[in-house]
Coordinates of C-alpha atoms in Angstrom, one line a residue:
X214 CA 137.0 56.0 46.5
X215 CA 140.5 55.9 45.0
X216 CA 139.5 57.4 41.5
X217 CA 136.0 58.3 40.6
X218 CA 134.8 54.8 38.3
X219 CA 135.0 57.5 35.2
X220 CA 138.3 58.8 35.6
X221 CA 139.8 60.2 32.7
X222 CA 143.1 58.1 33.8
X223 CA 141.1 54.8 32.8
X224 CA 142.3 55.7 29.0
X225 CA 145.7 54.5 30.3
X226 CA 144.5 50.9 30.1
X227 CA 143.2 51.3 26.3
X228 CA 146.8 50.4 25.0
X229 CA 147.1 47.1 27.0
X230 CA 145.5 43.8 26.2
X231 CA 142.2 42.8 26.3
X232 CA 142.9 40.1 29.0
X233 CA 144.8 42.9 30.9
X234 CA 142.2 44.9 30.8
X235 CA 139.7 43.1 32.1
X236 CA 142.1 41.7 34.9
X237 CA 143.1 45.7 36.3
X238 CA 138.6 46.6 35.6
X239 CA 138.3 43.8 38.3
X240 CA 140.8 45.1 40.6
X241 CA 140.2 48.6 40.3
X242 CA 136.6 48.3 41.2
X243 CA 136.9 45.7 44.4
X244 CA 139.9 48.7 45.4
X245 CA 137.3 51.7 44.6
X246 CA 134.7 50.3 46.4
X247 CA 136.6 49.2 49.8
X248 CA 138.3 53.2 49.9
X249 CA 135.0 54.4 49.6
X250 CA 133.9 53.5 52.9
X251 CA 137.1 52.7 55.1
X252 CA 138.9 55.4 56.5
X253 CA 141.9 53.2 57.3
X254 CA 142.0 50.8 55.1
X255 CA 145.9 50.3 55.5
X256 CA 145.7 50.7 59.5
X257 CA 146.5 47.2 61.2
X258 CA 143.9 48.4 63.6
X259 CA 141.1 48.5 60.7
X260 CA 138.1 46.1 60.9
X261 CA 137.3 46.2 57.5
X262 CA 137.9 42.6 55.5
X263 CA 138.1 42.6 52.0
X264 CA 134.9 42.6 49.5
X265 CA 134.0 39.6 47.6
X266 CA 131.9 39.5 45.1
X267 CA 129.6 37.0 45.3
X268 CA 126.1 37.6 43.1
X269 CA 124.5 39.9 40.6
X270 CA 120.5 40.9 40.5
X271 CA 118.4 42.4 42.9
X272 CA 118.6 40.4 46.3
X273 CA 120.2 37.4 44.7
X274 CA 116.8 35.9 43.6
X275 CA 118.0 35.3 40.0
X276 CA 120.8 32.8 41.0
X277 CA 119.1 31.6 44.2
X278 CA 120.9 33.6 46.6
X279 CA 118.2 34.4 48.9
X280 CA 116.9 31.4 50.3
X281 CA 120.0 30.8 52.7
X282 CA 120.3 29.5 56.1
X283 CA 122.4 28.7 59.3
X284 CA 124.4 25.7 59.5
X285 CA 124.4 23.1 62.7
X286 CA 121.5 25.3 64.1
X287 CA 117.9 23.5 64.6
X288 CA 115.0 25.7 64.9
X289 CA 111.7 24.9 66.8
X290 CA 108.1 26.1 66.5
X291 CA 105.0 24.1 65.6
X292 CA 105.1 22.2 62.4
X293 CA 102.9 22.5 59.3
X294 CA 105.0 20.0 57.5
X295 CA 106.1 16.7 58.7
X296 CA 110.3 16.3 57.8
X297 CA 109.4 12.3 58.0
X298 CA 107.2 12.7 55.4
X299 CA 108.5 15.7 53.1
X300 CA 111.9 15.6 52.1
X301 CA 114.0 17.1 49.2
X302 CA 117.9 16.5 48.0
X303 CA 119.0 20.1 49.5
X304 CA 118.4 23.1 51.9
X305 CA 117.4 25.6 48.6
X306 CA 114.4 23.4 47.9
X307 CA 113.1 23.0 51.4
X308 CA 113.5 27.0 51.6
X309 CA 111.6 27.1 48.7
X310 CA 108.8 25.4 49.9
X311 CA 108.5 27.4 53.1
X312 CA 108.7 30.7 51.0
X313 CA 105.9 29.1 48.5
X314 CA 103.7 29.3 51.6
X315 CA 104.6 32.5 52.1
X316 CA 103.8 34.2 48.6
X317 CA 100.3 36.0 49.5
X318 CA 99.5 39.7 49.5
X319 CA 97.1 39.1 52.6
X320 CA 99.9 39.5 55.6
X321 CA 101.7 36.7 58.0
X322 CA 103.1 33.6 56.6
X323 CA 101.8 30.3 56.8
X324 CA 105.4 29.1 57.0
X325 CA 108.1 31.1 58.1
X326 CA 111.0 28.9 59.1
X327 CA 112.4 25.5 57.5
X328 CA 115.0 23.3 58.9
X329 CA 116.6 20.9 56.7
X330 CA 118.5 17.7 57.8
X331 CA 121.5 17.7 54.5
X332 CA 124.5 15.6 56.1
X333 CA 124.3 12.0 55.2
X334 CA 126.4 10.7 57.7
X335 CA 125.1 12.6 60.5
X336 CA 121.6 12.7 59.0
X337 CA 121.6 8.9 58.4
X338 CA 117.4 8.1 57.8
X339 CA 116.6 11.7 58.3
X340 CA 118.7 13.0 55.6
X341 CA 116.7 14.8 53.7
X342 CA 114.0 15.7 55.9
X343 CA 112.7 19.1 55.7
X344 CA 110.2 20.4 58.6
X345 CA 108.0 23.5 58.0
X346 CA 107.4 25.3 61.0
X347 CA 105.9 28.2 62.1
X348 CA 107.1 30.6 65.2
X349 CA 105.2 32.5 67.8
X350 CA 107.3 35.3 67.3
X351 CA 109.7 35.7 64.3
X352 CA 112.0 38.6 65.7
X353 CA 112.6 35.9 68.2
X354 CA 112.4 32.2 67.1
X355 CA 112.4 29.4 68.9
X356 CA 115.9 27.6 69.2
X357 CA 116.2 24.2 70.2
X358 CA 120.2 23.1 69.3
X359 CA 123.1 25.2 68.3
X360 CA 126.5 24.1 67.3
X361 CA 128.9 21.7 65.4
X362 CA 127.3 18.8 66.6
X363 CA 123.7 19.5 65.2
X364 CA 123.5 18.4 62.0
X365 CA 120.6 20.4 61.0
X366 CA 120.6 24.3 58.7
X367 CA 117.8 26.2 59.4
X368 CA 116.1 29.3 58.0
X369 CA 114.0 32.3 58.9
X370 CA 111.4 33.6 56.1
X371 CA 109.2 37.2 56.9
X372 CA 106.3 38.1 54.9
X373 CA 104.2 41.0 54.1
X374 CA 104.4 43.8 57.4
X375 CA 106.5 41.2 59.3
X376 CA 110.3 41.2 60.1
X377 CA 111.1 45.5 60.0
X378 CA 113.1 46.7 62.9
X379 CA 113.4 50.3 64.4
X380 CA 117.0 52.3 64.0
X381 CA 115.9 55.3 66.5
X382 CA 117.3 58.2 66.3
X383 CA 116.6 61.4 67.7
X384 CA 115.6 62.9 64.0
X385 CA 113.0 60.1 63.8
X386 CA 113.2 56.2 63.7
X387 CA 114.3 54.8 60.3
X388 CA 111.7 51.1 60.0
X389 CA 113.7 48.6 58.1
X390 CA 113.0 45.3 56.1
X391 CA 115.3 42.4 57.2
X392 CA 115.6 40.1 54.8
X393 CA 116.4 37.0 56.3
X394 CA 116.2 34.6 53.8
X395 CA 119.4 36.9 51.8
X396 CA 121.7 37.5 54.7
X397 CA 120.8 35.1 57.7
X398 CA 123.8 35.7 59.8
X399 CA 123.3 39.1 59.3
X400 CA 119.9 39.4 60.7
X401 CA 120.8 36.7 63.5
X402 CA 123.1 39.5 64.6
X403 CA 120.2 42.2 64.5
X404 CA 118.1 40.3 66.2
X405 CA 120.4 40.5 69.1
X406 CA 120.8 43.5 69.2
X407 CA 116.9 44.1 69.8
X408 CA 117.2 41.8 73.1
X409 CA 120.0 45.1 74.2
X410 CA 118.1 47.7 76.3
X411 CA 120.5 50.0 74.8
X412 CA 123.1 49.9 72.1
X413 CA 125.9 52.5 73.4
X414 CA 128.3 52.9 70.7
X415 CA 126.2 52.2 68.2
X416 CA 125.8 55.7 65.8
X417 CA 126.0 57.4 62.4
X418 CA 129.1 59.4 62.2
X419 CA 129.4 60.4 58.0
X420 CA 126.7 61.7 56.1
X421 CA 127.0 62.4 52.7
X422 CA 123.9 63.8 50.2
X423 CA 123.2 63.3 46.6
X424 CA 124.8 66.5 45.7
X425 CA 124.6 67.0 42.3
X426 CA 125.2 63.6 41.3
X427 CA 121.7 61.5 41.9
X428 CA 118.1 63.1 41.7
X429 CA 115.7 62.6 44.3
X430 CA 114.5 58.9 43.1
X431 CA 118.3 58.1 43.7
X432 CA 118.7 57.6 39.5
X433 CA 122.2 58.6 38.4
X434 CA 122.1 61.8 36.3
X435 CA 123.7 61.4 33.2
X436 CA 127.2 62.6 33.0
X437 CA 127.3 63.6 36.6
X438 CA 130.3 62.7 39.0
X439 CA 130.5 59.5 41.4
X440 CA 131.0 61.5 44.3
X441 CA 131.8 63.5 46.6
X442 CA 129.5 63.8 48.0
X443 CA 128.7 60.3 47.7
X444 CA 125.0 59.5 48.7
X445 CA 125.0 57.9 52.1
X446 CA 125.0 58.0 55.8
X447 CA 127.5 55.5 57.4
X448 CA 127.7 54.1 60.9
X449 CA 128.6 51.4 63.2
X450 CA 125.8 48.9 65.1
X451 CA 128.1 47.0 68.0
X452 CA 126.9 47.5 71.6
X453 CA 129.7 48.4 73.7
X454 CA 131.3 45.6 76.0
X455 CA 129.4 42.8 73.6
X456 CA 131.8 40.8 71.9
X457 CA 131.7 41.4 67.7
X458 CA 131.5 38.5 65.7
X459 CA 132.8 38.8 62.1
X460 CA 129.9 38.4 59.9
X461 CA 130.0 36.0 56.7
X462 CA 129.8 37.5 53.2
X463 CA 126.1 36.6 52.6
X464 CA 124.1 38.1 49.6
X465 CA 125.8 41.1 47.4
X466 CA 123.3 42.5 45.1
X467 CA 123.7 45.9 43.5
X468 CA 123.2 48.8 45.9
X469 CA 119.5 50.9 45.5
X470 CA 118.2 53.8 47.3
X471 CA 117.5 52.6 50.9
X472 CA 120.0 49.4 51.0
X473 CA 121.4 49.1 54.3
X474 CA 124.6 46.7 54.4
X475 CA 127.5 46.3 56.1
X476 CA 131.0 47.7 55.4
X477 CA 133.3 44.0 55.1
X478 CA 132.2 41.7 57.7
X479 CA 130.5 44.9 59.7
X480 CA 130.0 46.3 62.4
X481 CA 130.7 49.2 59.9
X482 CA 127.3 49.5 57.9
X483 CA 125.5 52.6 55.5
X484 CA 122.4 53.7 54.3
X485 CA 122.5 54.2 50.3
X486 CA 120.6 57.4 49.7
X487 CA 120.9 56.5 45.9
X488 CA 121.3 53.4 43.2
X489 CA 124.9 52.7 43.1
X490 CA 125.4 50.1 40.0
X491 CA 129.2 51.6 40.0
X492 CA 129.5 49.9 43.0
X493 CA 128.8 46.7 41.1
X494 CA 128.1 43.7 43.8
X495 CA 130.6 44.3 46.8
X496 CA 128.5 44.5 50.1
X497 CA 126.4 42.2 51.9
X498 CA 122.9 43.9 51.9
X499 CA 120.7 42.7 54.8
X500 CA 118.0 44.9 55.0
X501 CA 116.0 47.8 53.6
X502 CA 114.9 51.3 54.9
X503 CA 111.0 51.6 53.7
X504 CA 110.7 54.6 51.6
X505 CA 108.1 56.5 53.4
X506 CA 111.4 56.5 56.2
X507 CA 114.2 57.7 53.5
X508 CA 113.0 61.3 54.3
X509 CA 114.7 60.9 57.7
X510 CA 117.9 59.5 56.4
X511 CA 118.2 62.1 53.9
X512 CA 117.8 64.7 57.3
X513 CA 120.8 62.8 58.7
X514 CA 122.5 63.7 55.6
X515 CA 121.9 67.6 55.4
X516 CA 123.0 67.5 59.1
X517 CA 126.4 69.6 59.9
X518 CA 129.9 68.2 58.7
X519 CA 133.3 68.5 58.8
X520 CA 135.9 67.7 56.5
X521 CA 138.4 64.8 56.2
X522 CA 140.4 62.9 54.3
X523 CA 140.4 58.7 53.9
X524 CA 143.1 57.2 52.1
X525 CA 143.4 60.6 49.5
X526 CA 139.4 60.1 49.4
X527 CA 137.8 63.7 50.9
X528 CA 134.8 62.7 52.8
X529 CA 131.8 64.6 55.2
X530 CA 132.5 63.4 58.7
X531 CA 129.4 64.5 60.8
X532 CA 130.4 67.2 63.9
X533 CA 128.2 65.8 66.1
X534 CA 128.0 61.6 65.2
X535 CA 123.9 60.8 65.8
X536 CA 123.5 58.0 68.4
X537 CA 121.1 55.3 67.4
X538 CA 118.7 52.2 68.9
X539 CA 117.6 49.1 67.2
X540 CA 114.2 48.8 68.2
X541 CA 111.7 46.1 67.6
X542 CA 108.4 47.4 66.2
X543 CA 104.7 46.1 67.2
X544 CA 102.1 46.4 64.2
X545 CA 98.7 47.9 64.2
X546 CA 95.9 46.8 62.0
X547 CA 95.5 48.5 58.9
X548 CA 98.9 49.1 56.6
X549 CA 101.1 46.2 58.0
X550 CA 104.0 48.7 56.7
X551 CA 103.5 51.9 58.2
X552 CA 101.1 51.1 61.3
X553 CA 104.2 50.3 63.2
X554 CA 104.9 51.6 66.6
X555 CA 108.2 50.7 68.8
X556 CA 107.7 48.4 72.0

């Protein structure tokens, strides 16, 4: 963070324009935000892209942000909506009929994926079609096509106790909520990494508390500093000798206790130990840690640290970085939430 987002040097601005004003707000926060959590973010060898800002409210559900999908991929699974006989004008609709199946309290979904057909020219009479299917196994669905030549976007939807992943570590195994439907590329990628017997490389290696700043709901005490310490433990999920992909800006909404998104296009990623509106809507939030789990994280972040200094920003490097395992989980009956137990 270049300047804490109440910096007494913001009264510098209060002689310019109005339309000046608002042009440096915008610039200073995209550049407060991406110094924040890049150590070199002026090193050509950094992997960090810049931070669009793409959507306000929680998980993009107030502008229709979450109910995305994949483009020229076709997913299979048995059907429980006919494409030749239920078609819409785009891919939001169709989602939105797969995730009206899936609005109960009472567990799995009766839809859970959608594929849509929305390219008239390569669609031709099956533009339009949307098929409702459901998988066999979510974490790993069923793929018939992939690639430029499939004309068909496709989407994965979890409900209640389904889609929540293991990150194990050695001070406990932090269960997070995908969310699919928000950031499918995202979770695409985590889903890979599940099939990995091992992730080597992957790890937190910053960890950061609450200090004085946030209380222990993650609320923002009034008049209290941005930071440092800034509320969060930071890492990296790419598997040694697997090839990274850059992953799309997907769904941006405003940063809450328990958020886990990536840093730019990843494989840089953090935990938020706190609500972070100052960080308005810069990072691509693909999952959730459930609270009962947050306990662990905030372990991480009380662990031994040692100084250093990103881009004039002093930060809480970790002396020991804390290896980590994506994990997929295998419910019990009961509490579809917490009745979890790795495979």
């Amino acid at each position: 963070m270049g300047r804490r987002p109440n910096d007494p040097e913001h009264s510098r601005f209060a002689s310019l324009v109005l339309v000046l004003v608002a042009l440096f707000s915008c610039v200073l926060v995209y550049a407060v935000v991406s110094t924040l959590l890049n150590p070199n973010v002026n090193s050509q060898a950094s992997r960090f892209g810049s931070l669009e800002v793409v959507m306000s409210g929680d998980l993009g559900e107030k502008k229709g942000e979450c109910c995305r999908g994949i483009e020229n991929l076709e997913l299979w699974g048995a059907a429980v909506k006919w494409g030749s006989e239920f078609k819409f004008k785009s891919s939001l609709e169709c989602c939105q009929a797969c995730k009206t199946m899936c609005s109960g309290n009472d567990g799995p979904c009766l839809c859970d994926t959608w594929v849509f057909c929305g390219n008239k020219e390569a669609c031709g009479s099956r533009f339009g079609e949307c098929w409702l299917k459901k998988q066999k196994d979510t974490l790993s669905p069923d793929q018939q096509d992939a690639g430029k030549s499939v004309s068909w976007t496709s989407g994965v939807i979890f409900g209640k106790g389904e889609g929540i992943v293991g990150m194990e570590t050695e001070y406990g195994t932090l269960h997070i909520k995908l969310f699919p439907d928000c950031a499918p590329y995202s979770v695409a990628y985590i889903l890979e990494l599940l099939t990995l017997r091992h992730c080597a490389g992957c790890q937190i290696y910053r960890a950061e508390s609450r200090g004085q700043s946030w209380d222990s709901e993650g609320n923002h005490i009034k008049d209290a500093n941005y930071g440092p310490p800034f509320a969060l433990i930071q890492g990296i999920l790419e598997a040694q000798g697997t090839p990274f992909k850059k992953i799309p800006t997907e769904a941006c909404p405003t940063i809450r206790r328990g958020s886990v998104a990536w840093i730019g296009f990843g494989p840089e990623f953090f935990i938020s130990l706190a609500n972070h509106e100052e960080w308005k809507n810069s990072y691509t939030v693909f999952g959730s840690v459930l609270p009962e789990d947050m306990e662990i994280a905030e372990k991480i972040a009380q662990l031994p640290t040692k100084s250093d200094i990103w881009n004039n920003i002093n930060v809480s490097v970790l002396q020991k970085p804390v290896p980590l395992i994506m994990r997929r989980m295998k419910k019990n009956l009961g509490d579809l939430n917490t009745n979890l137990k790795s495979e």
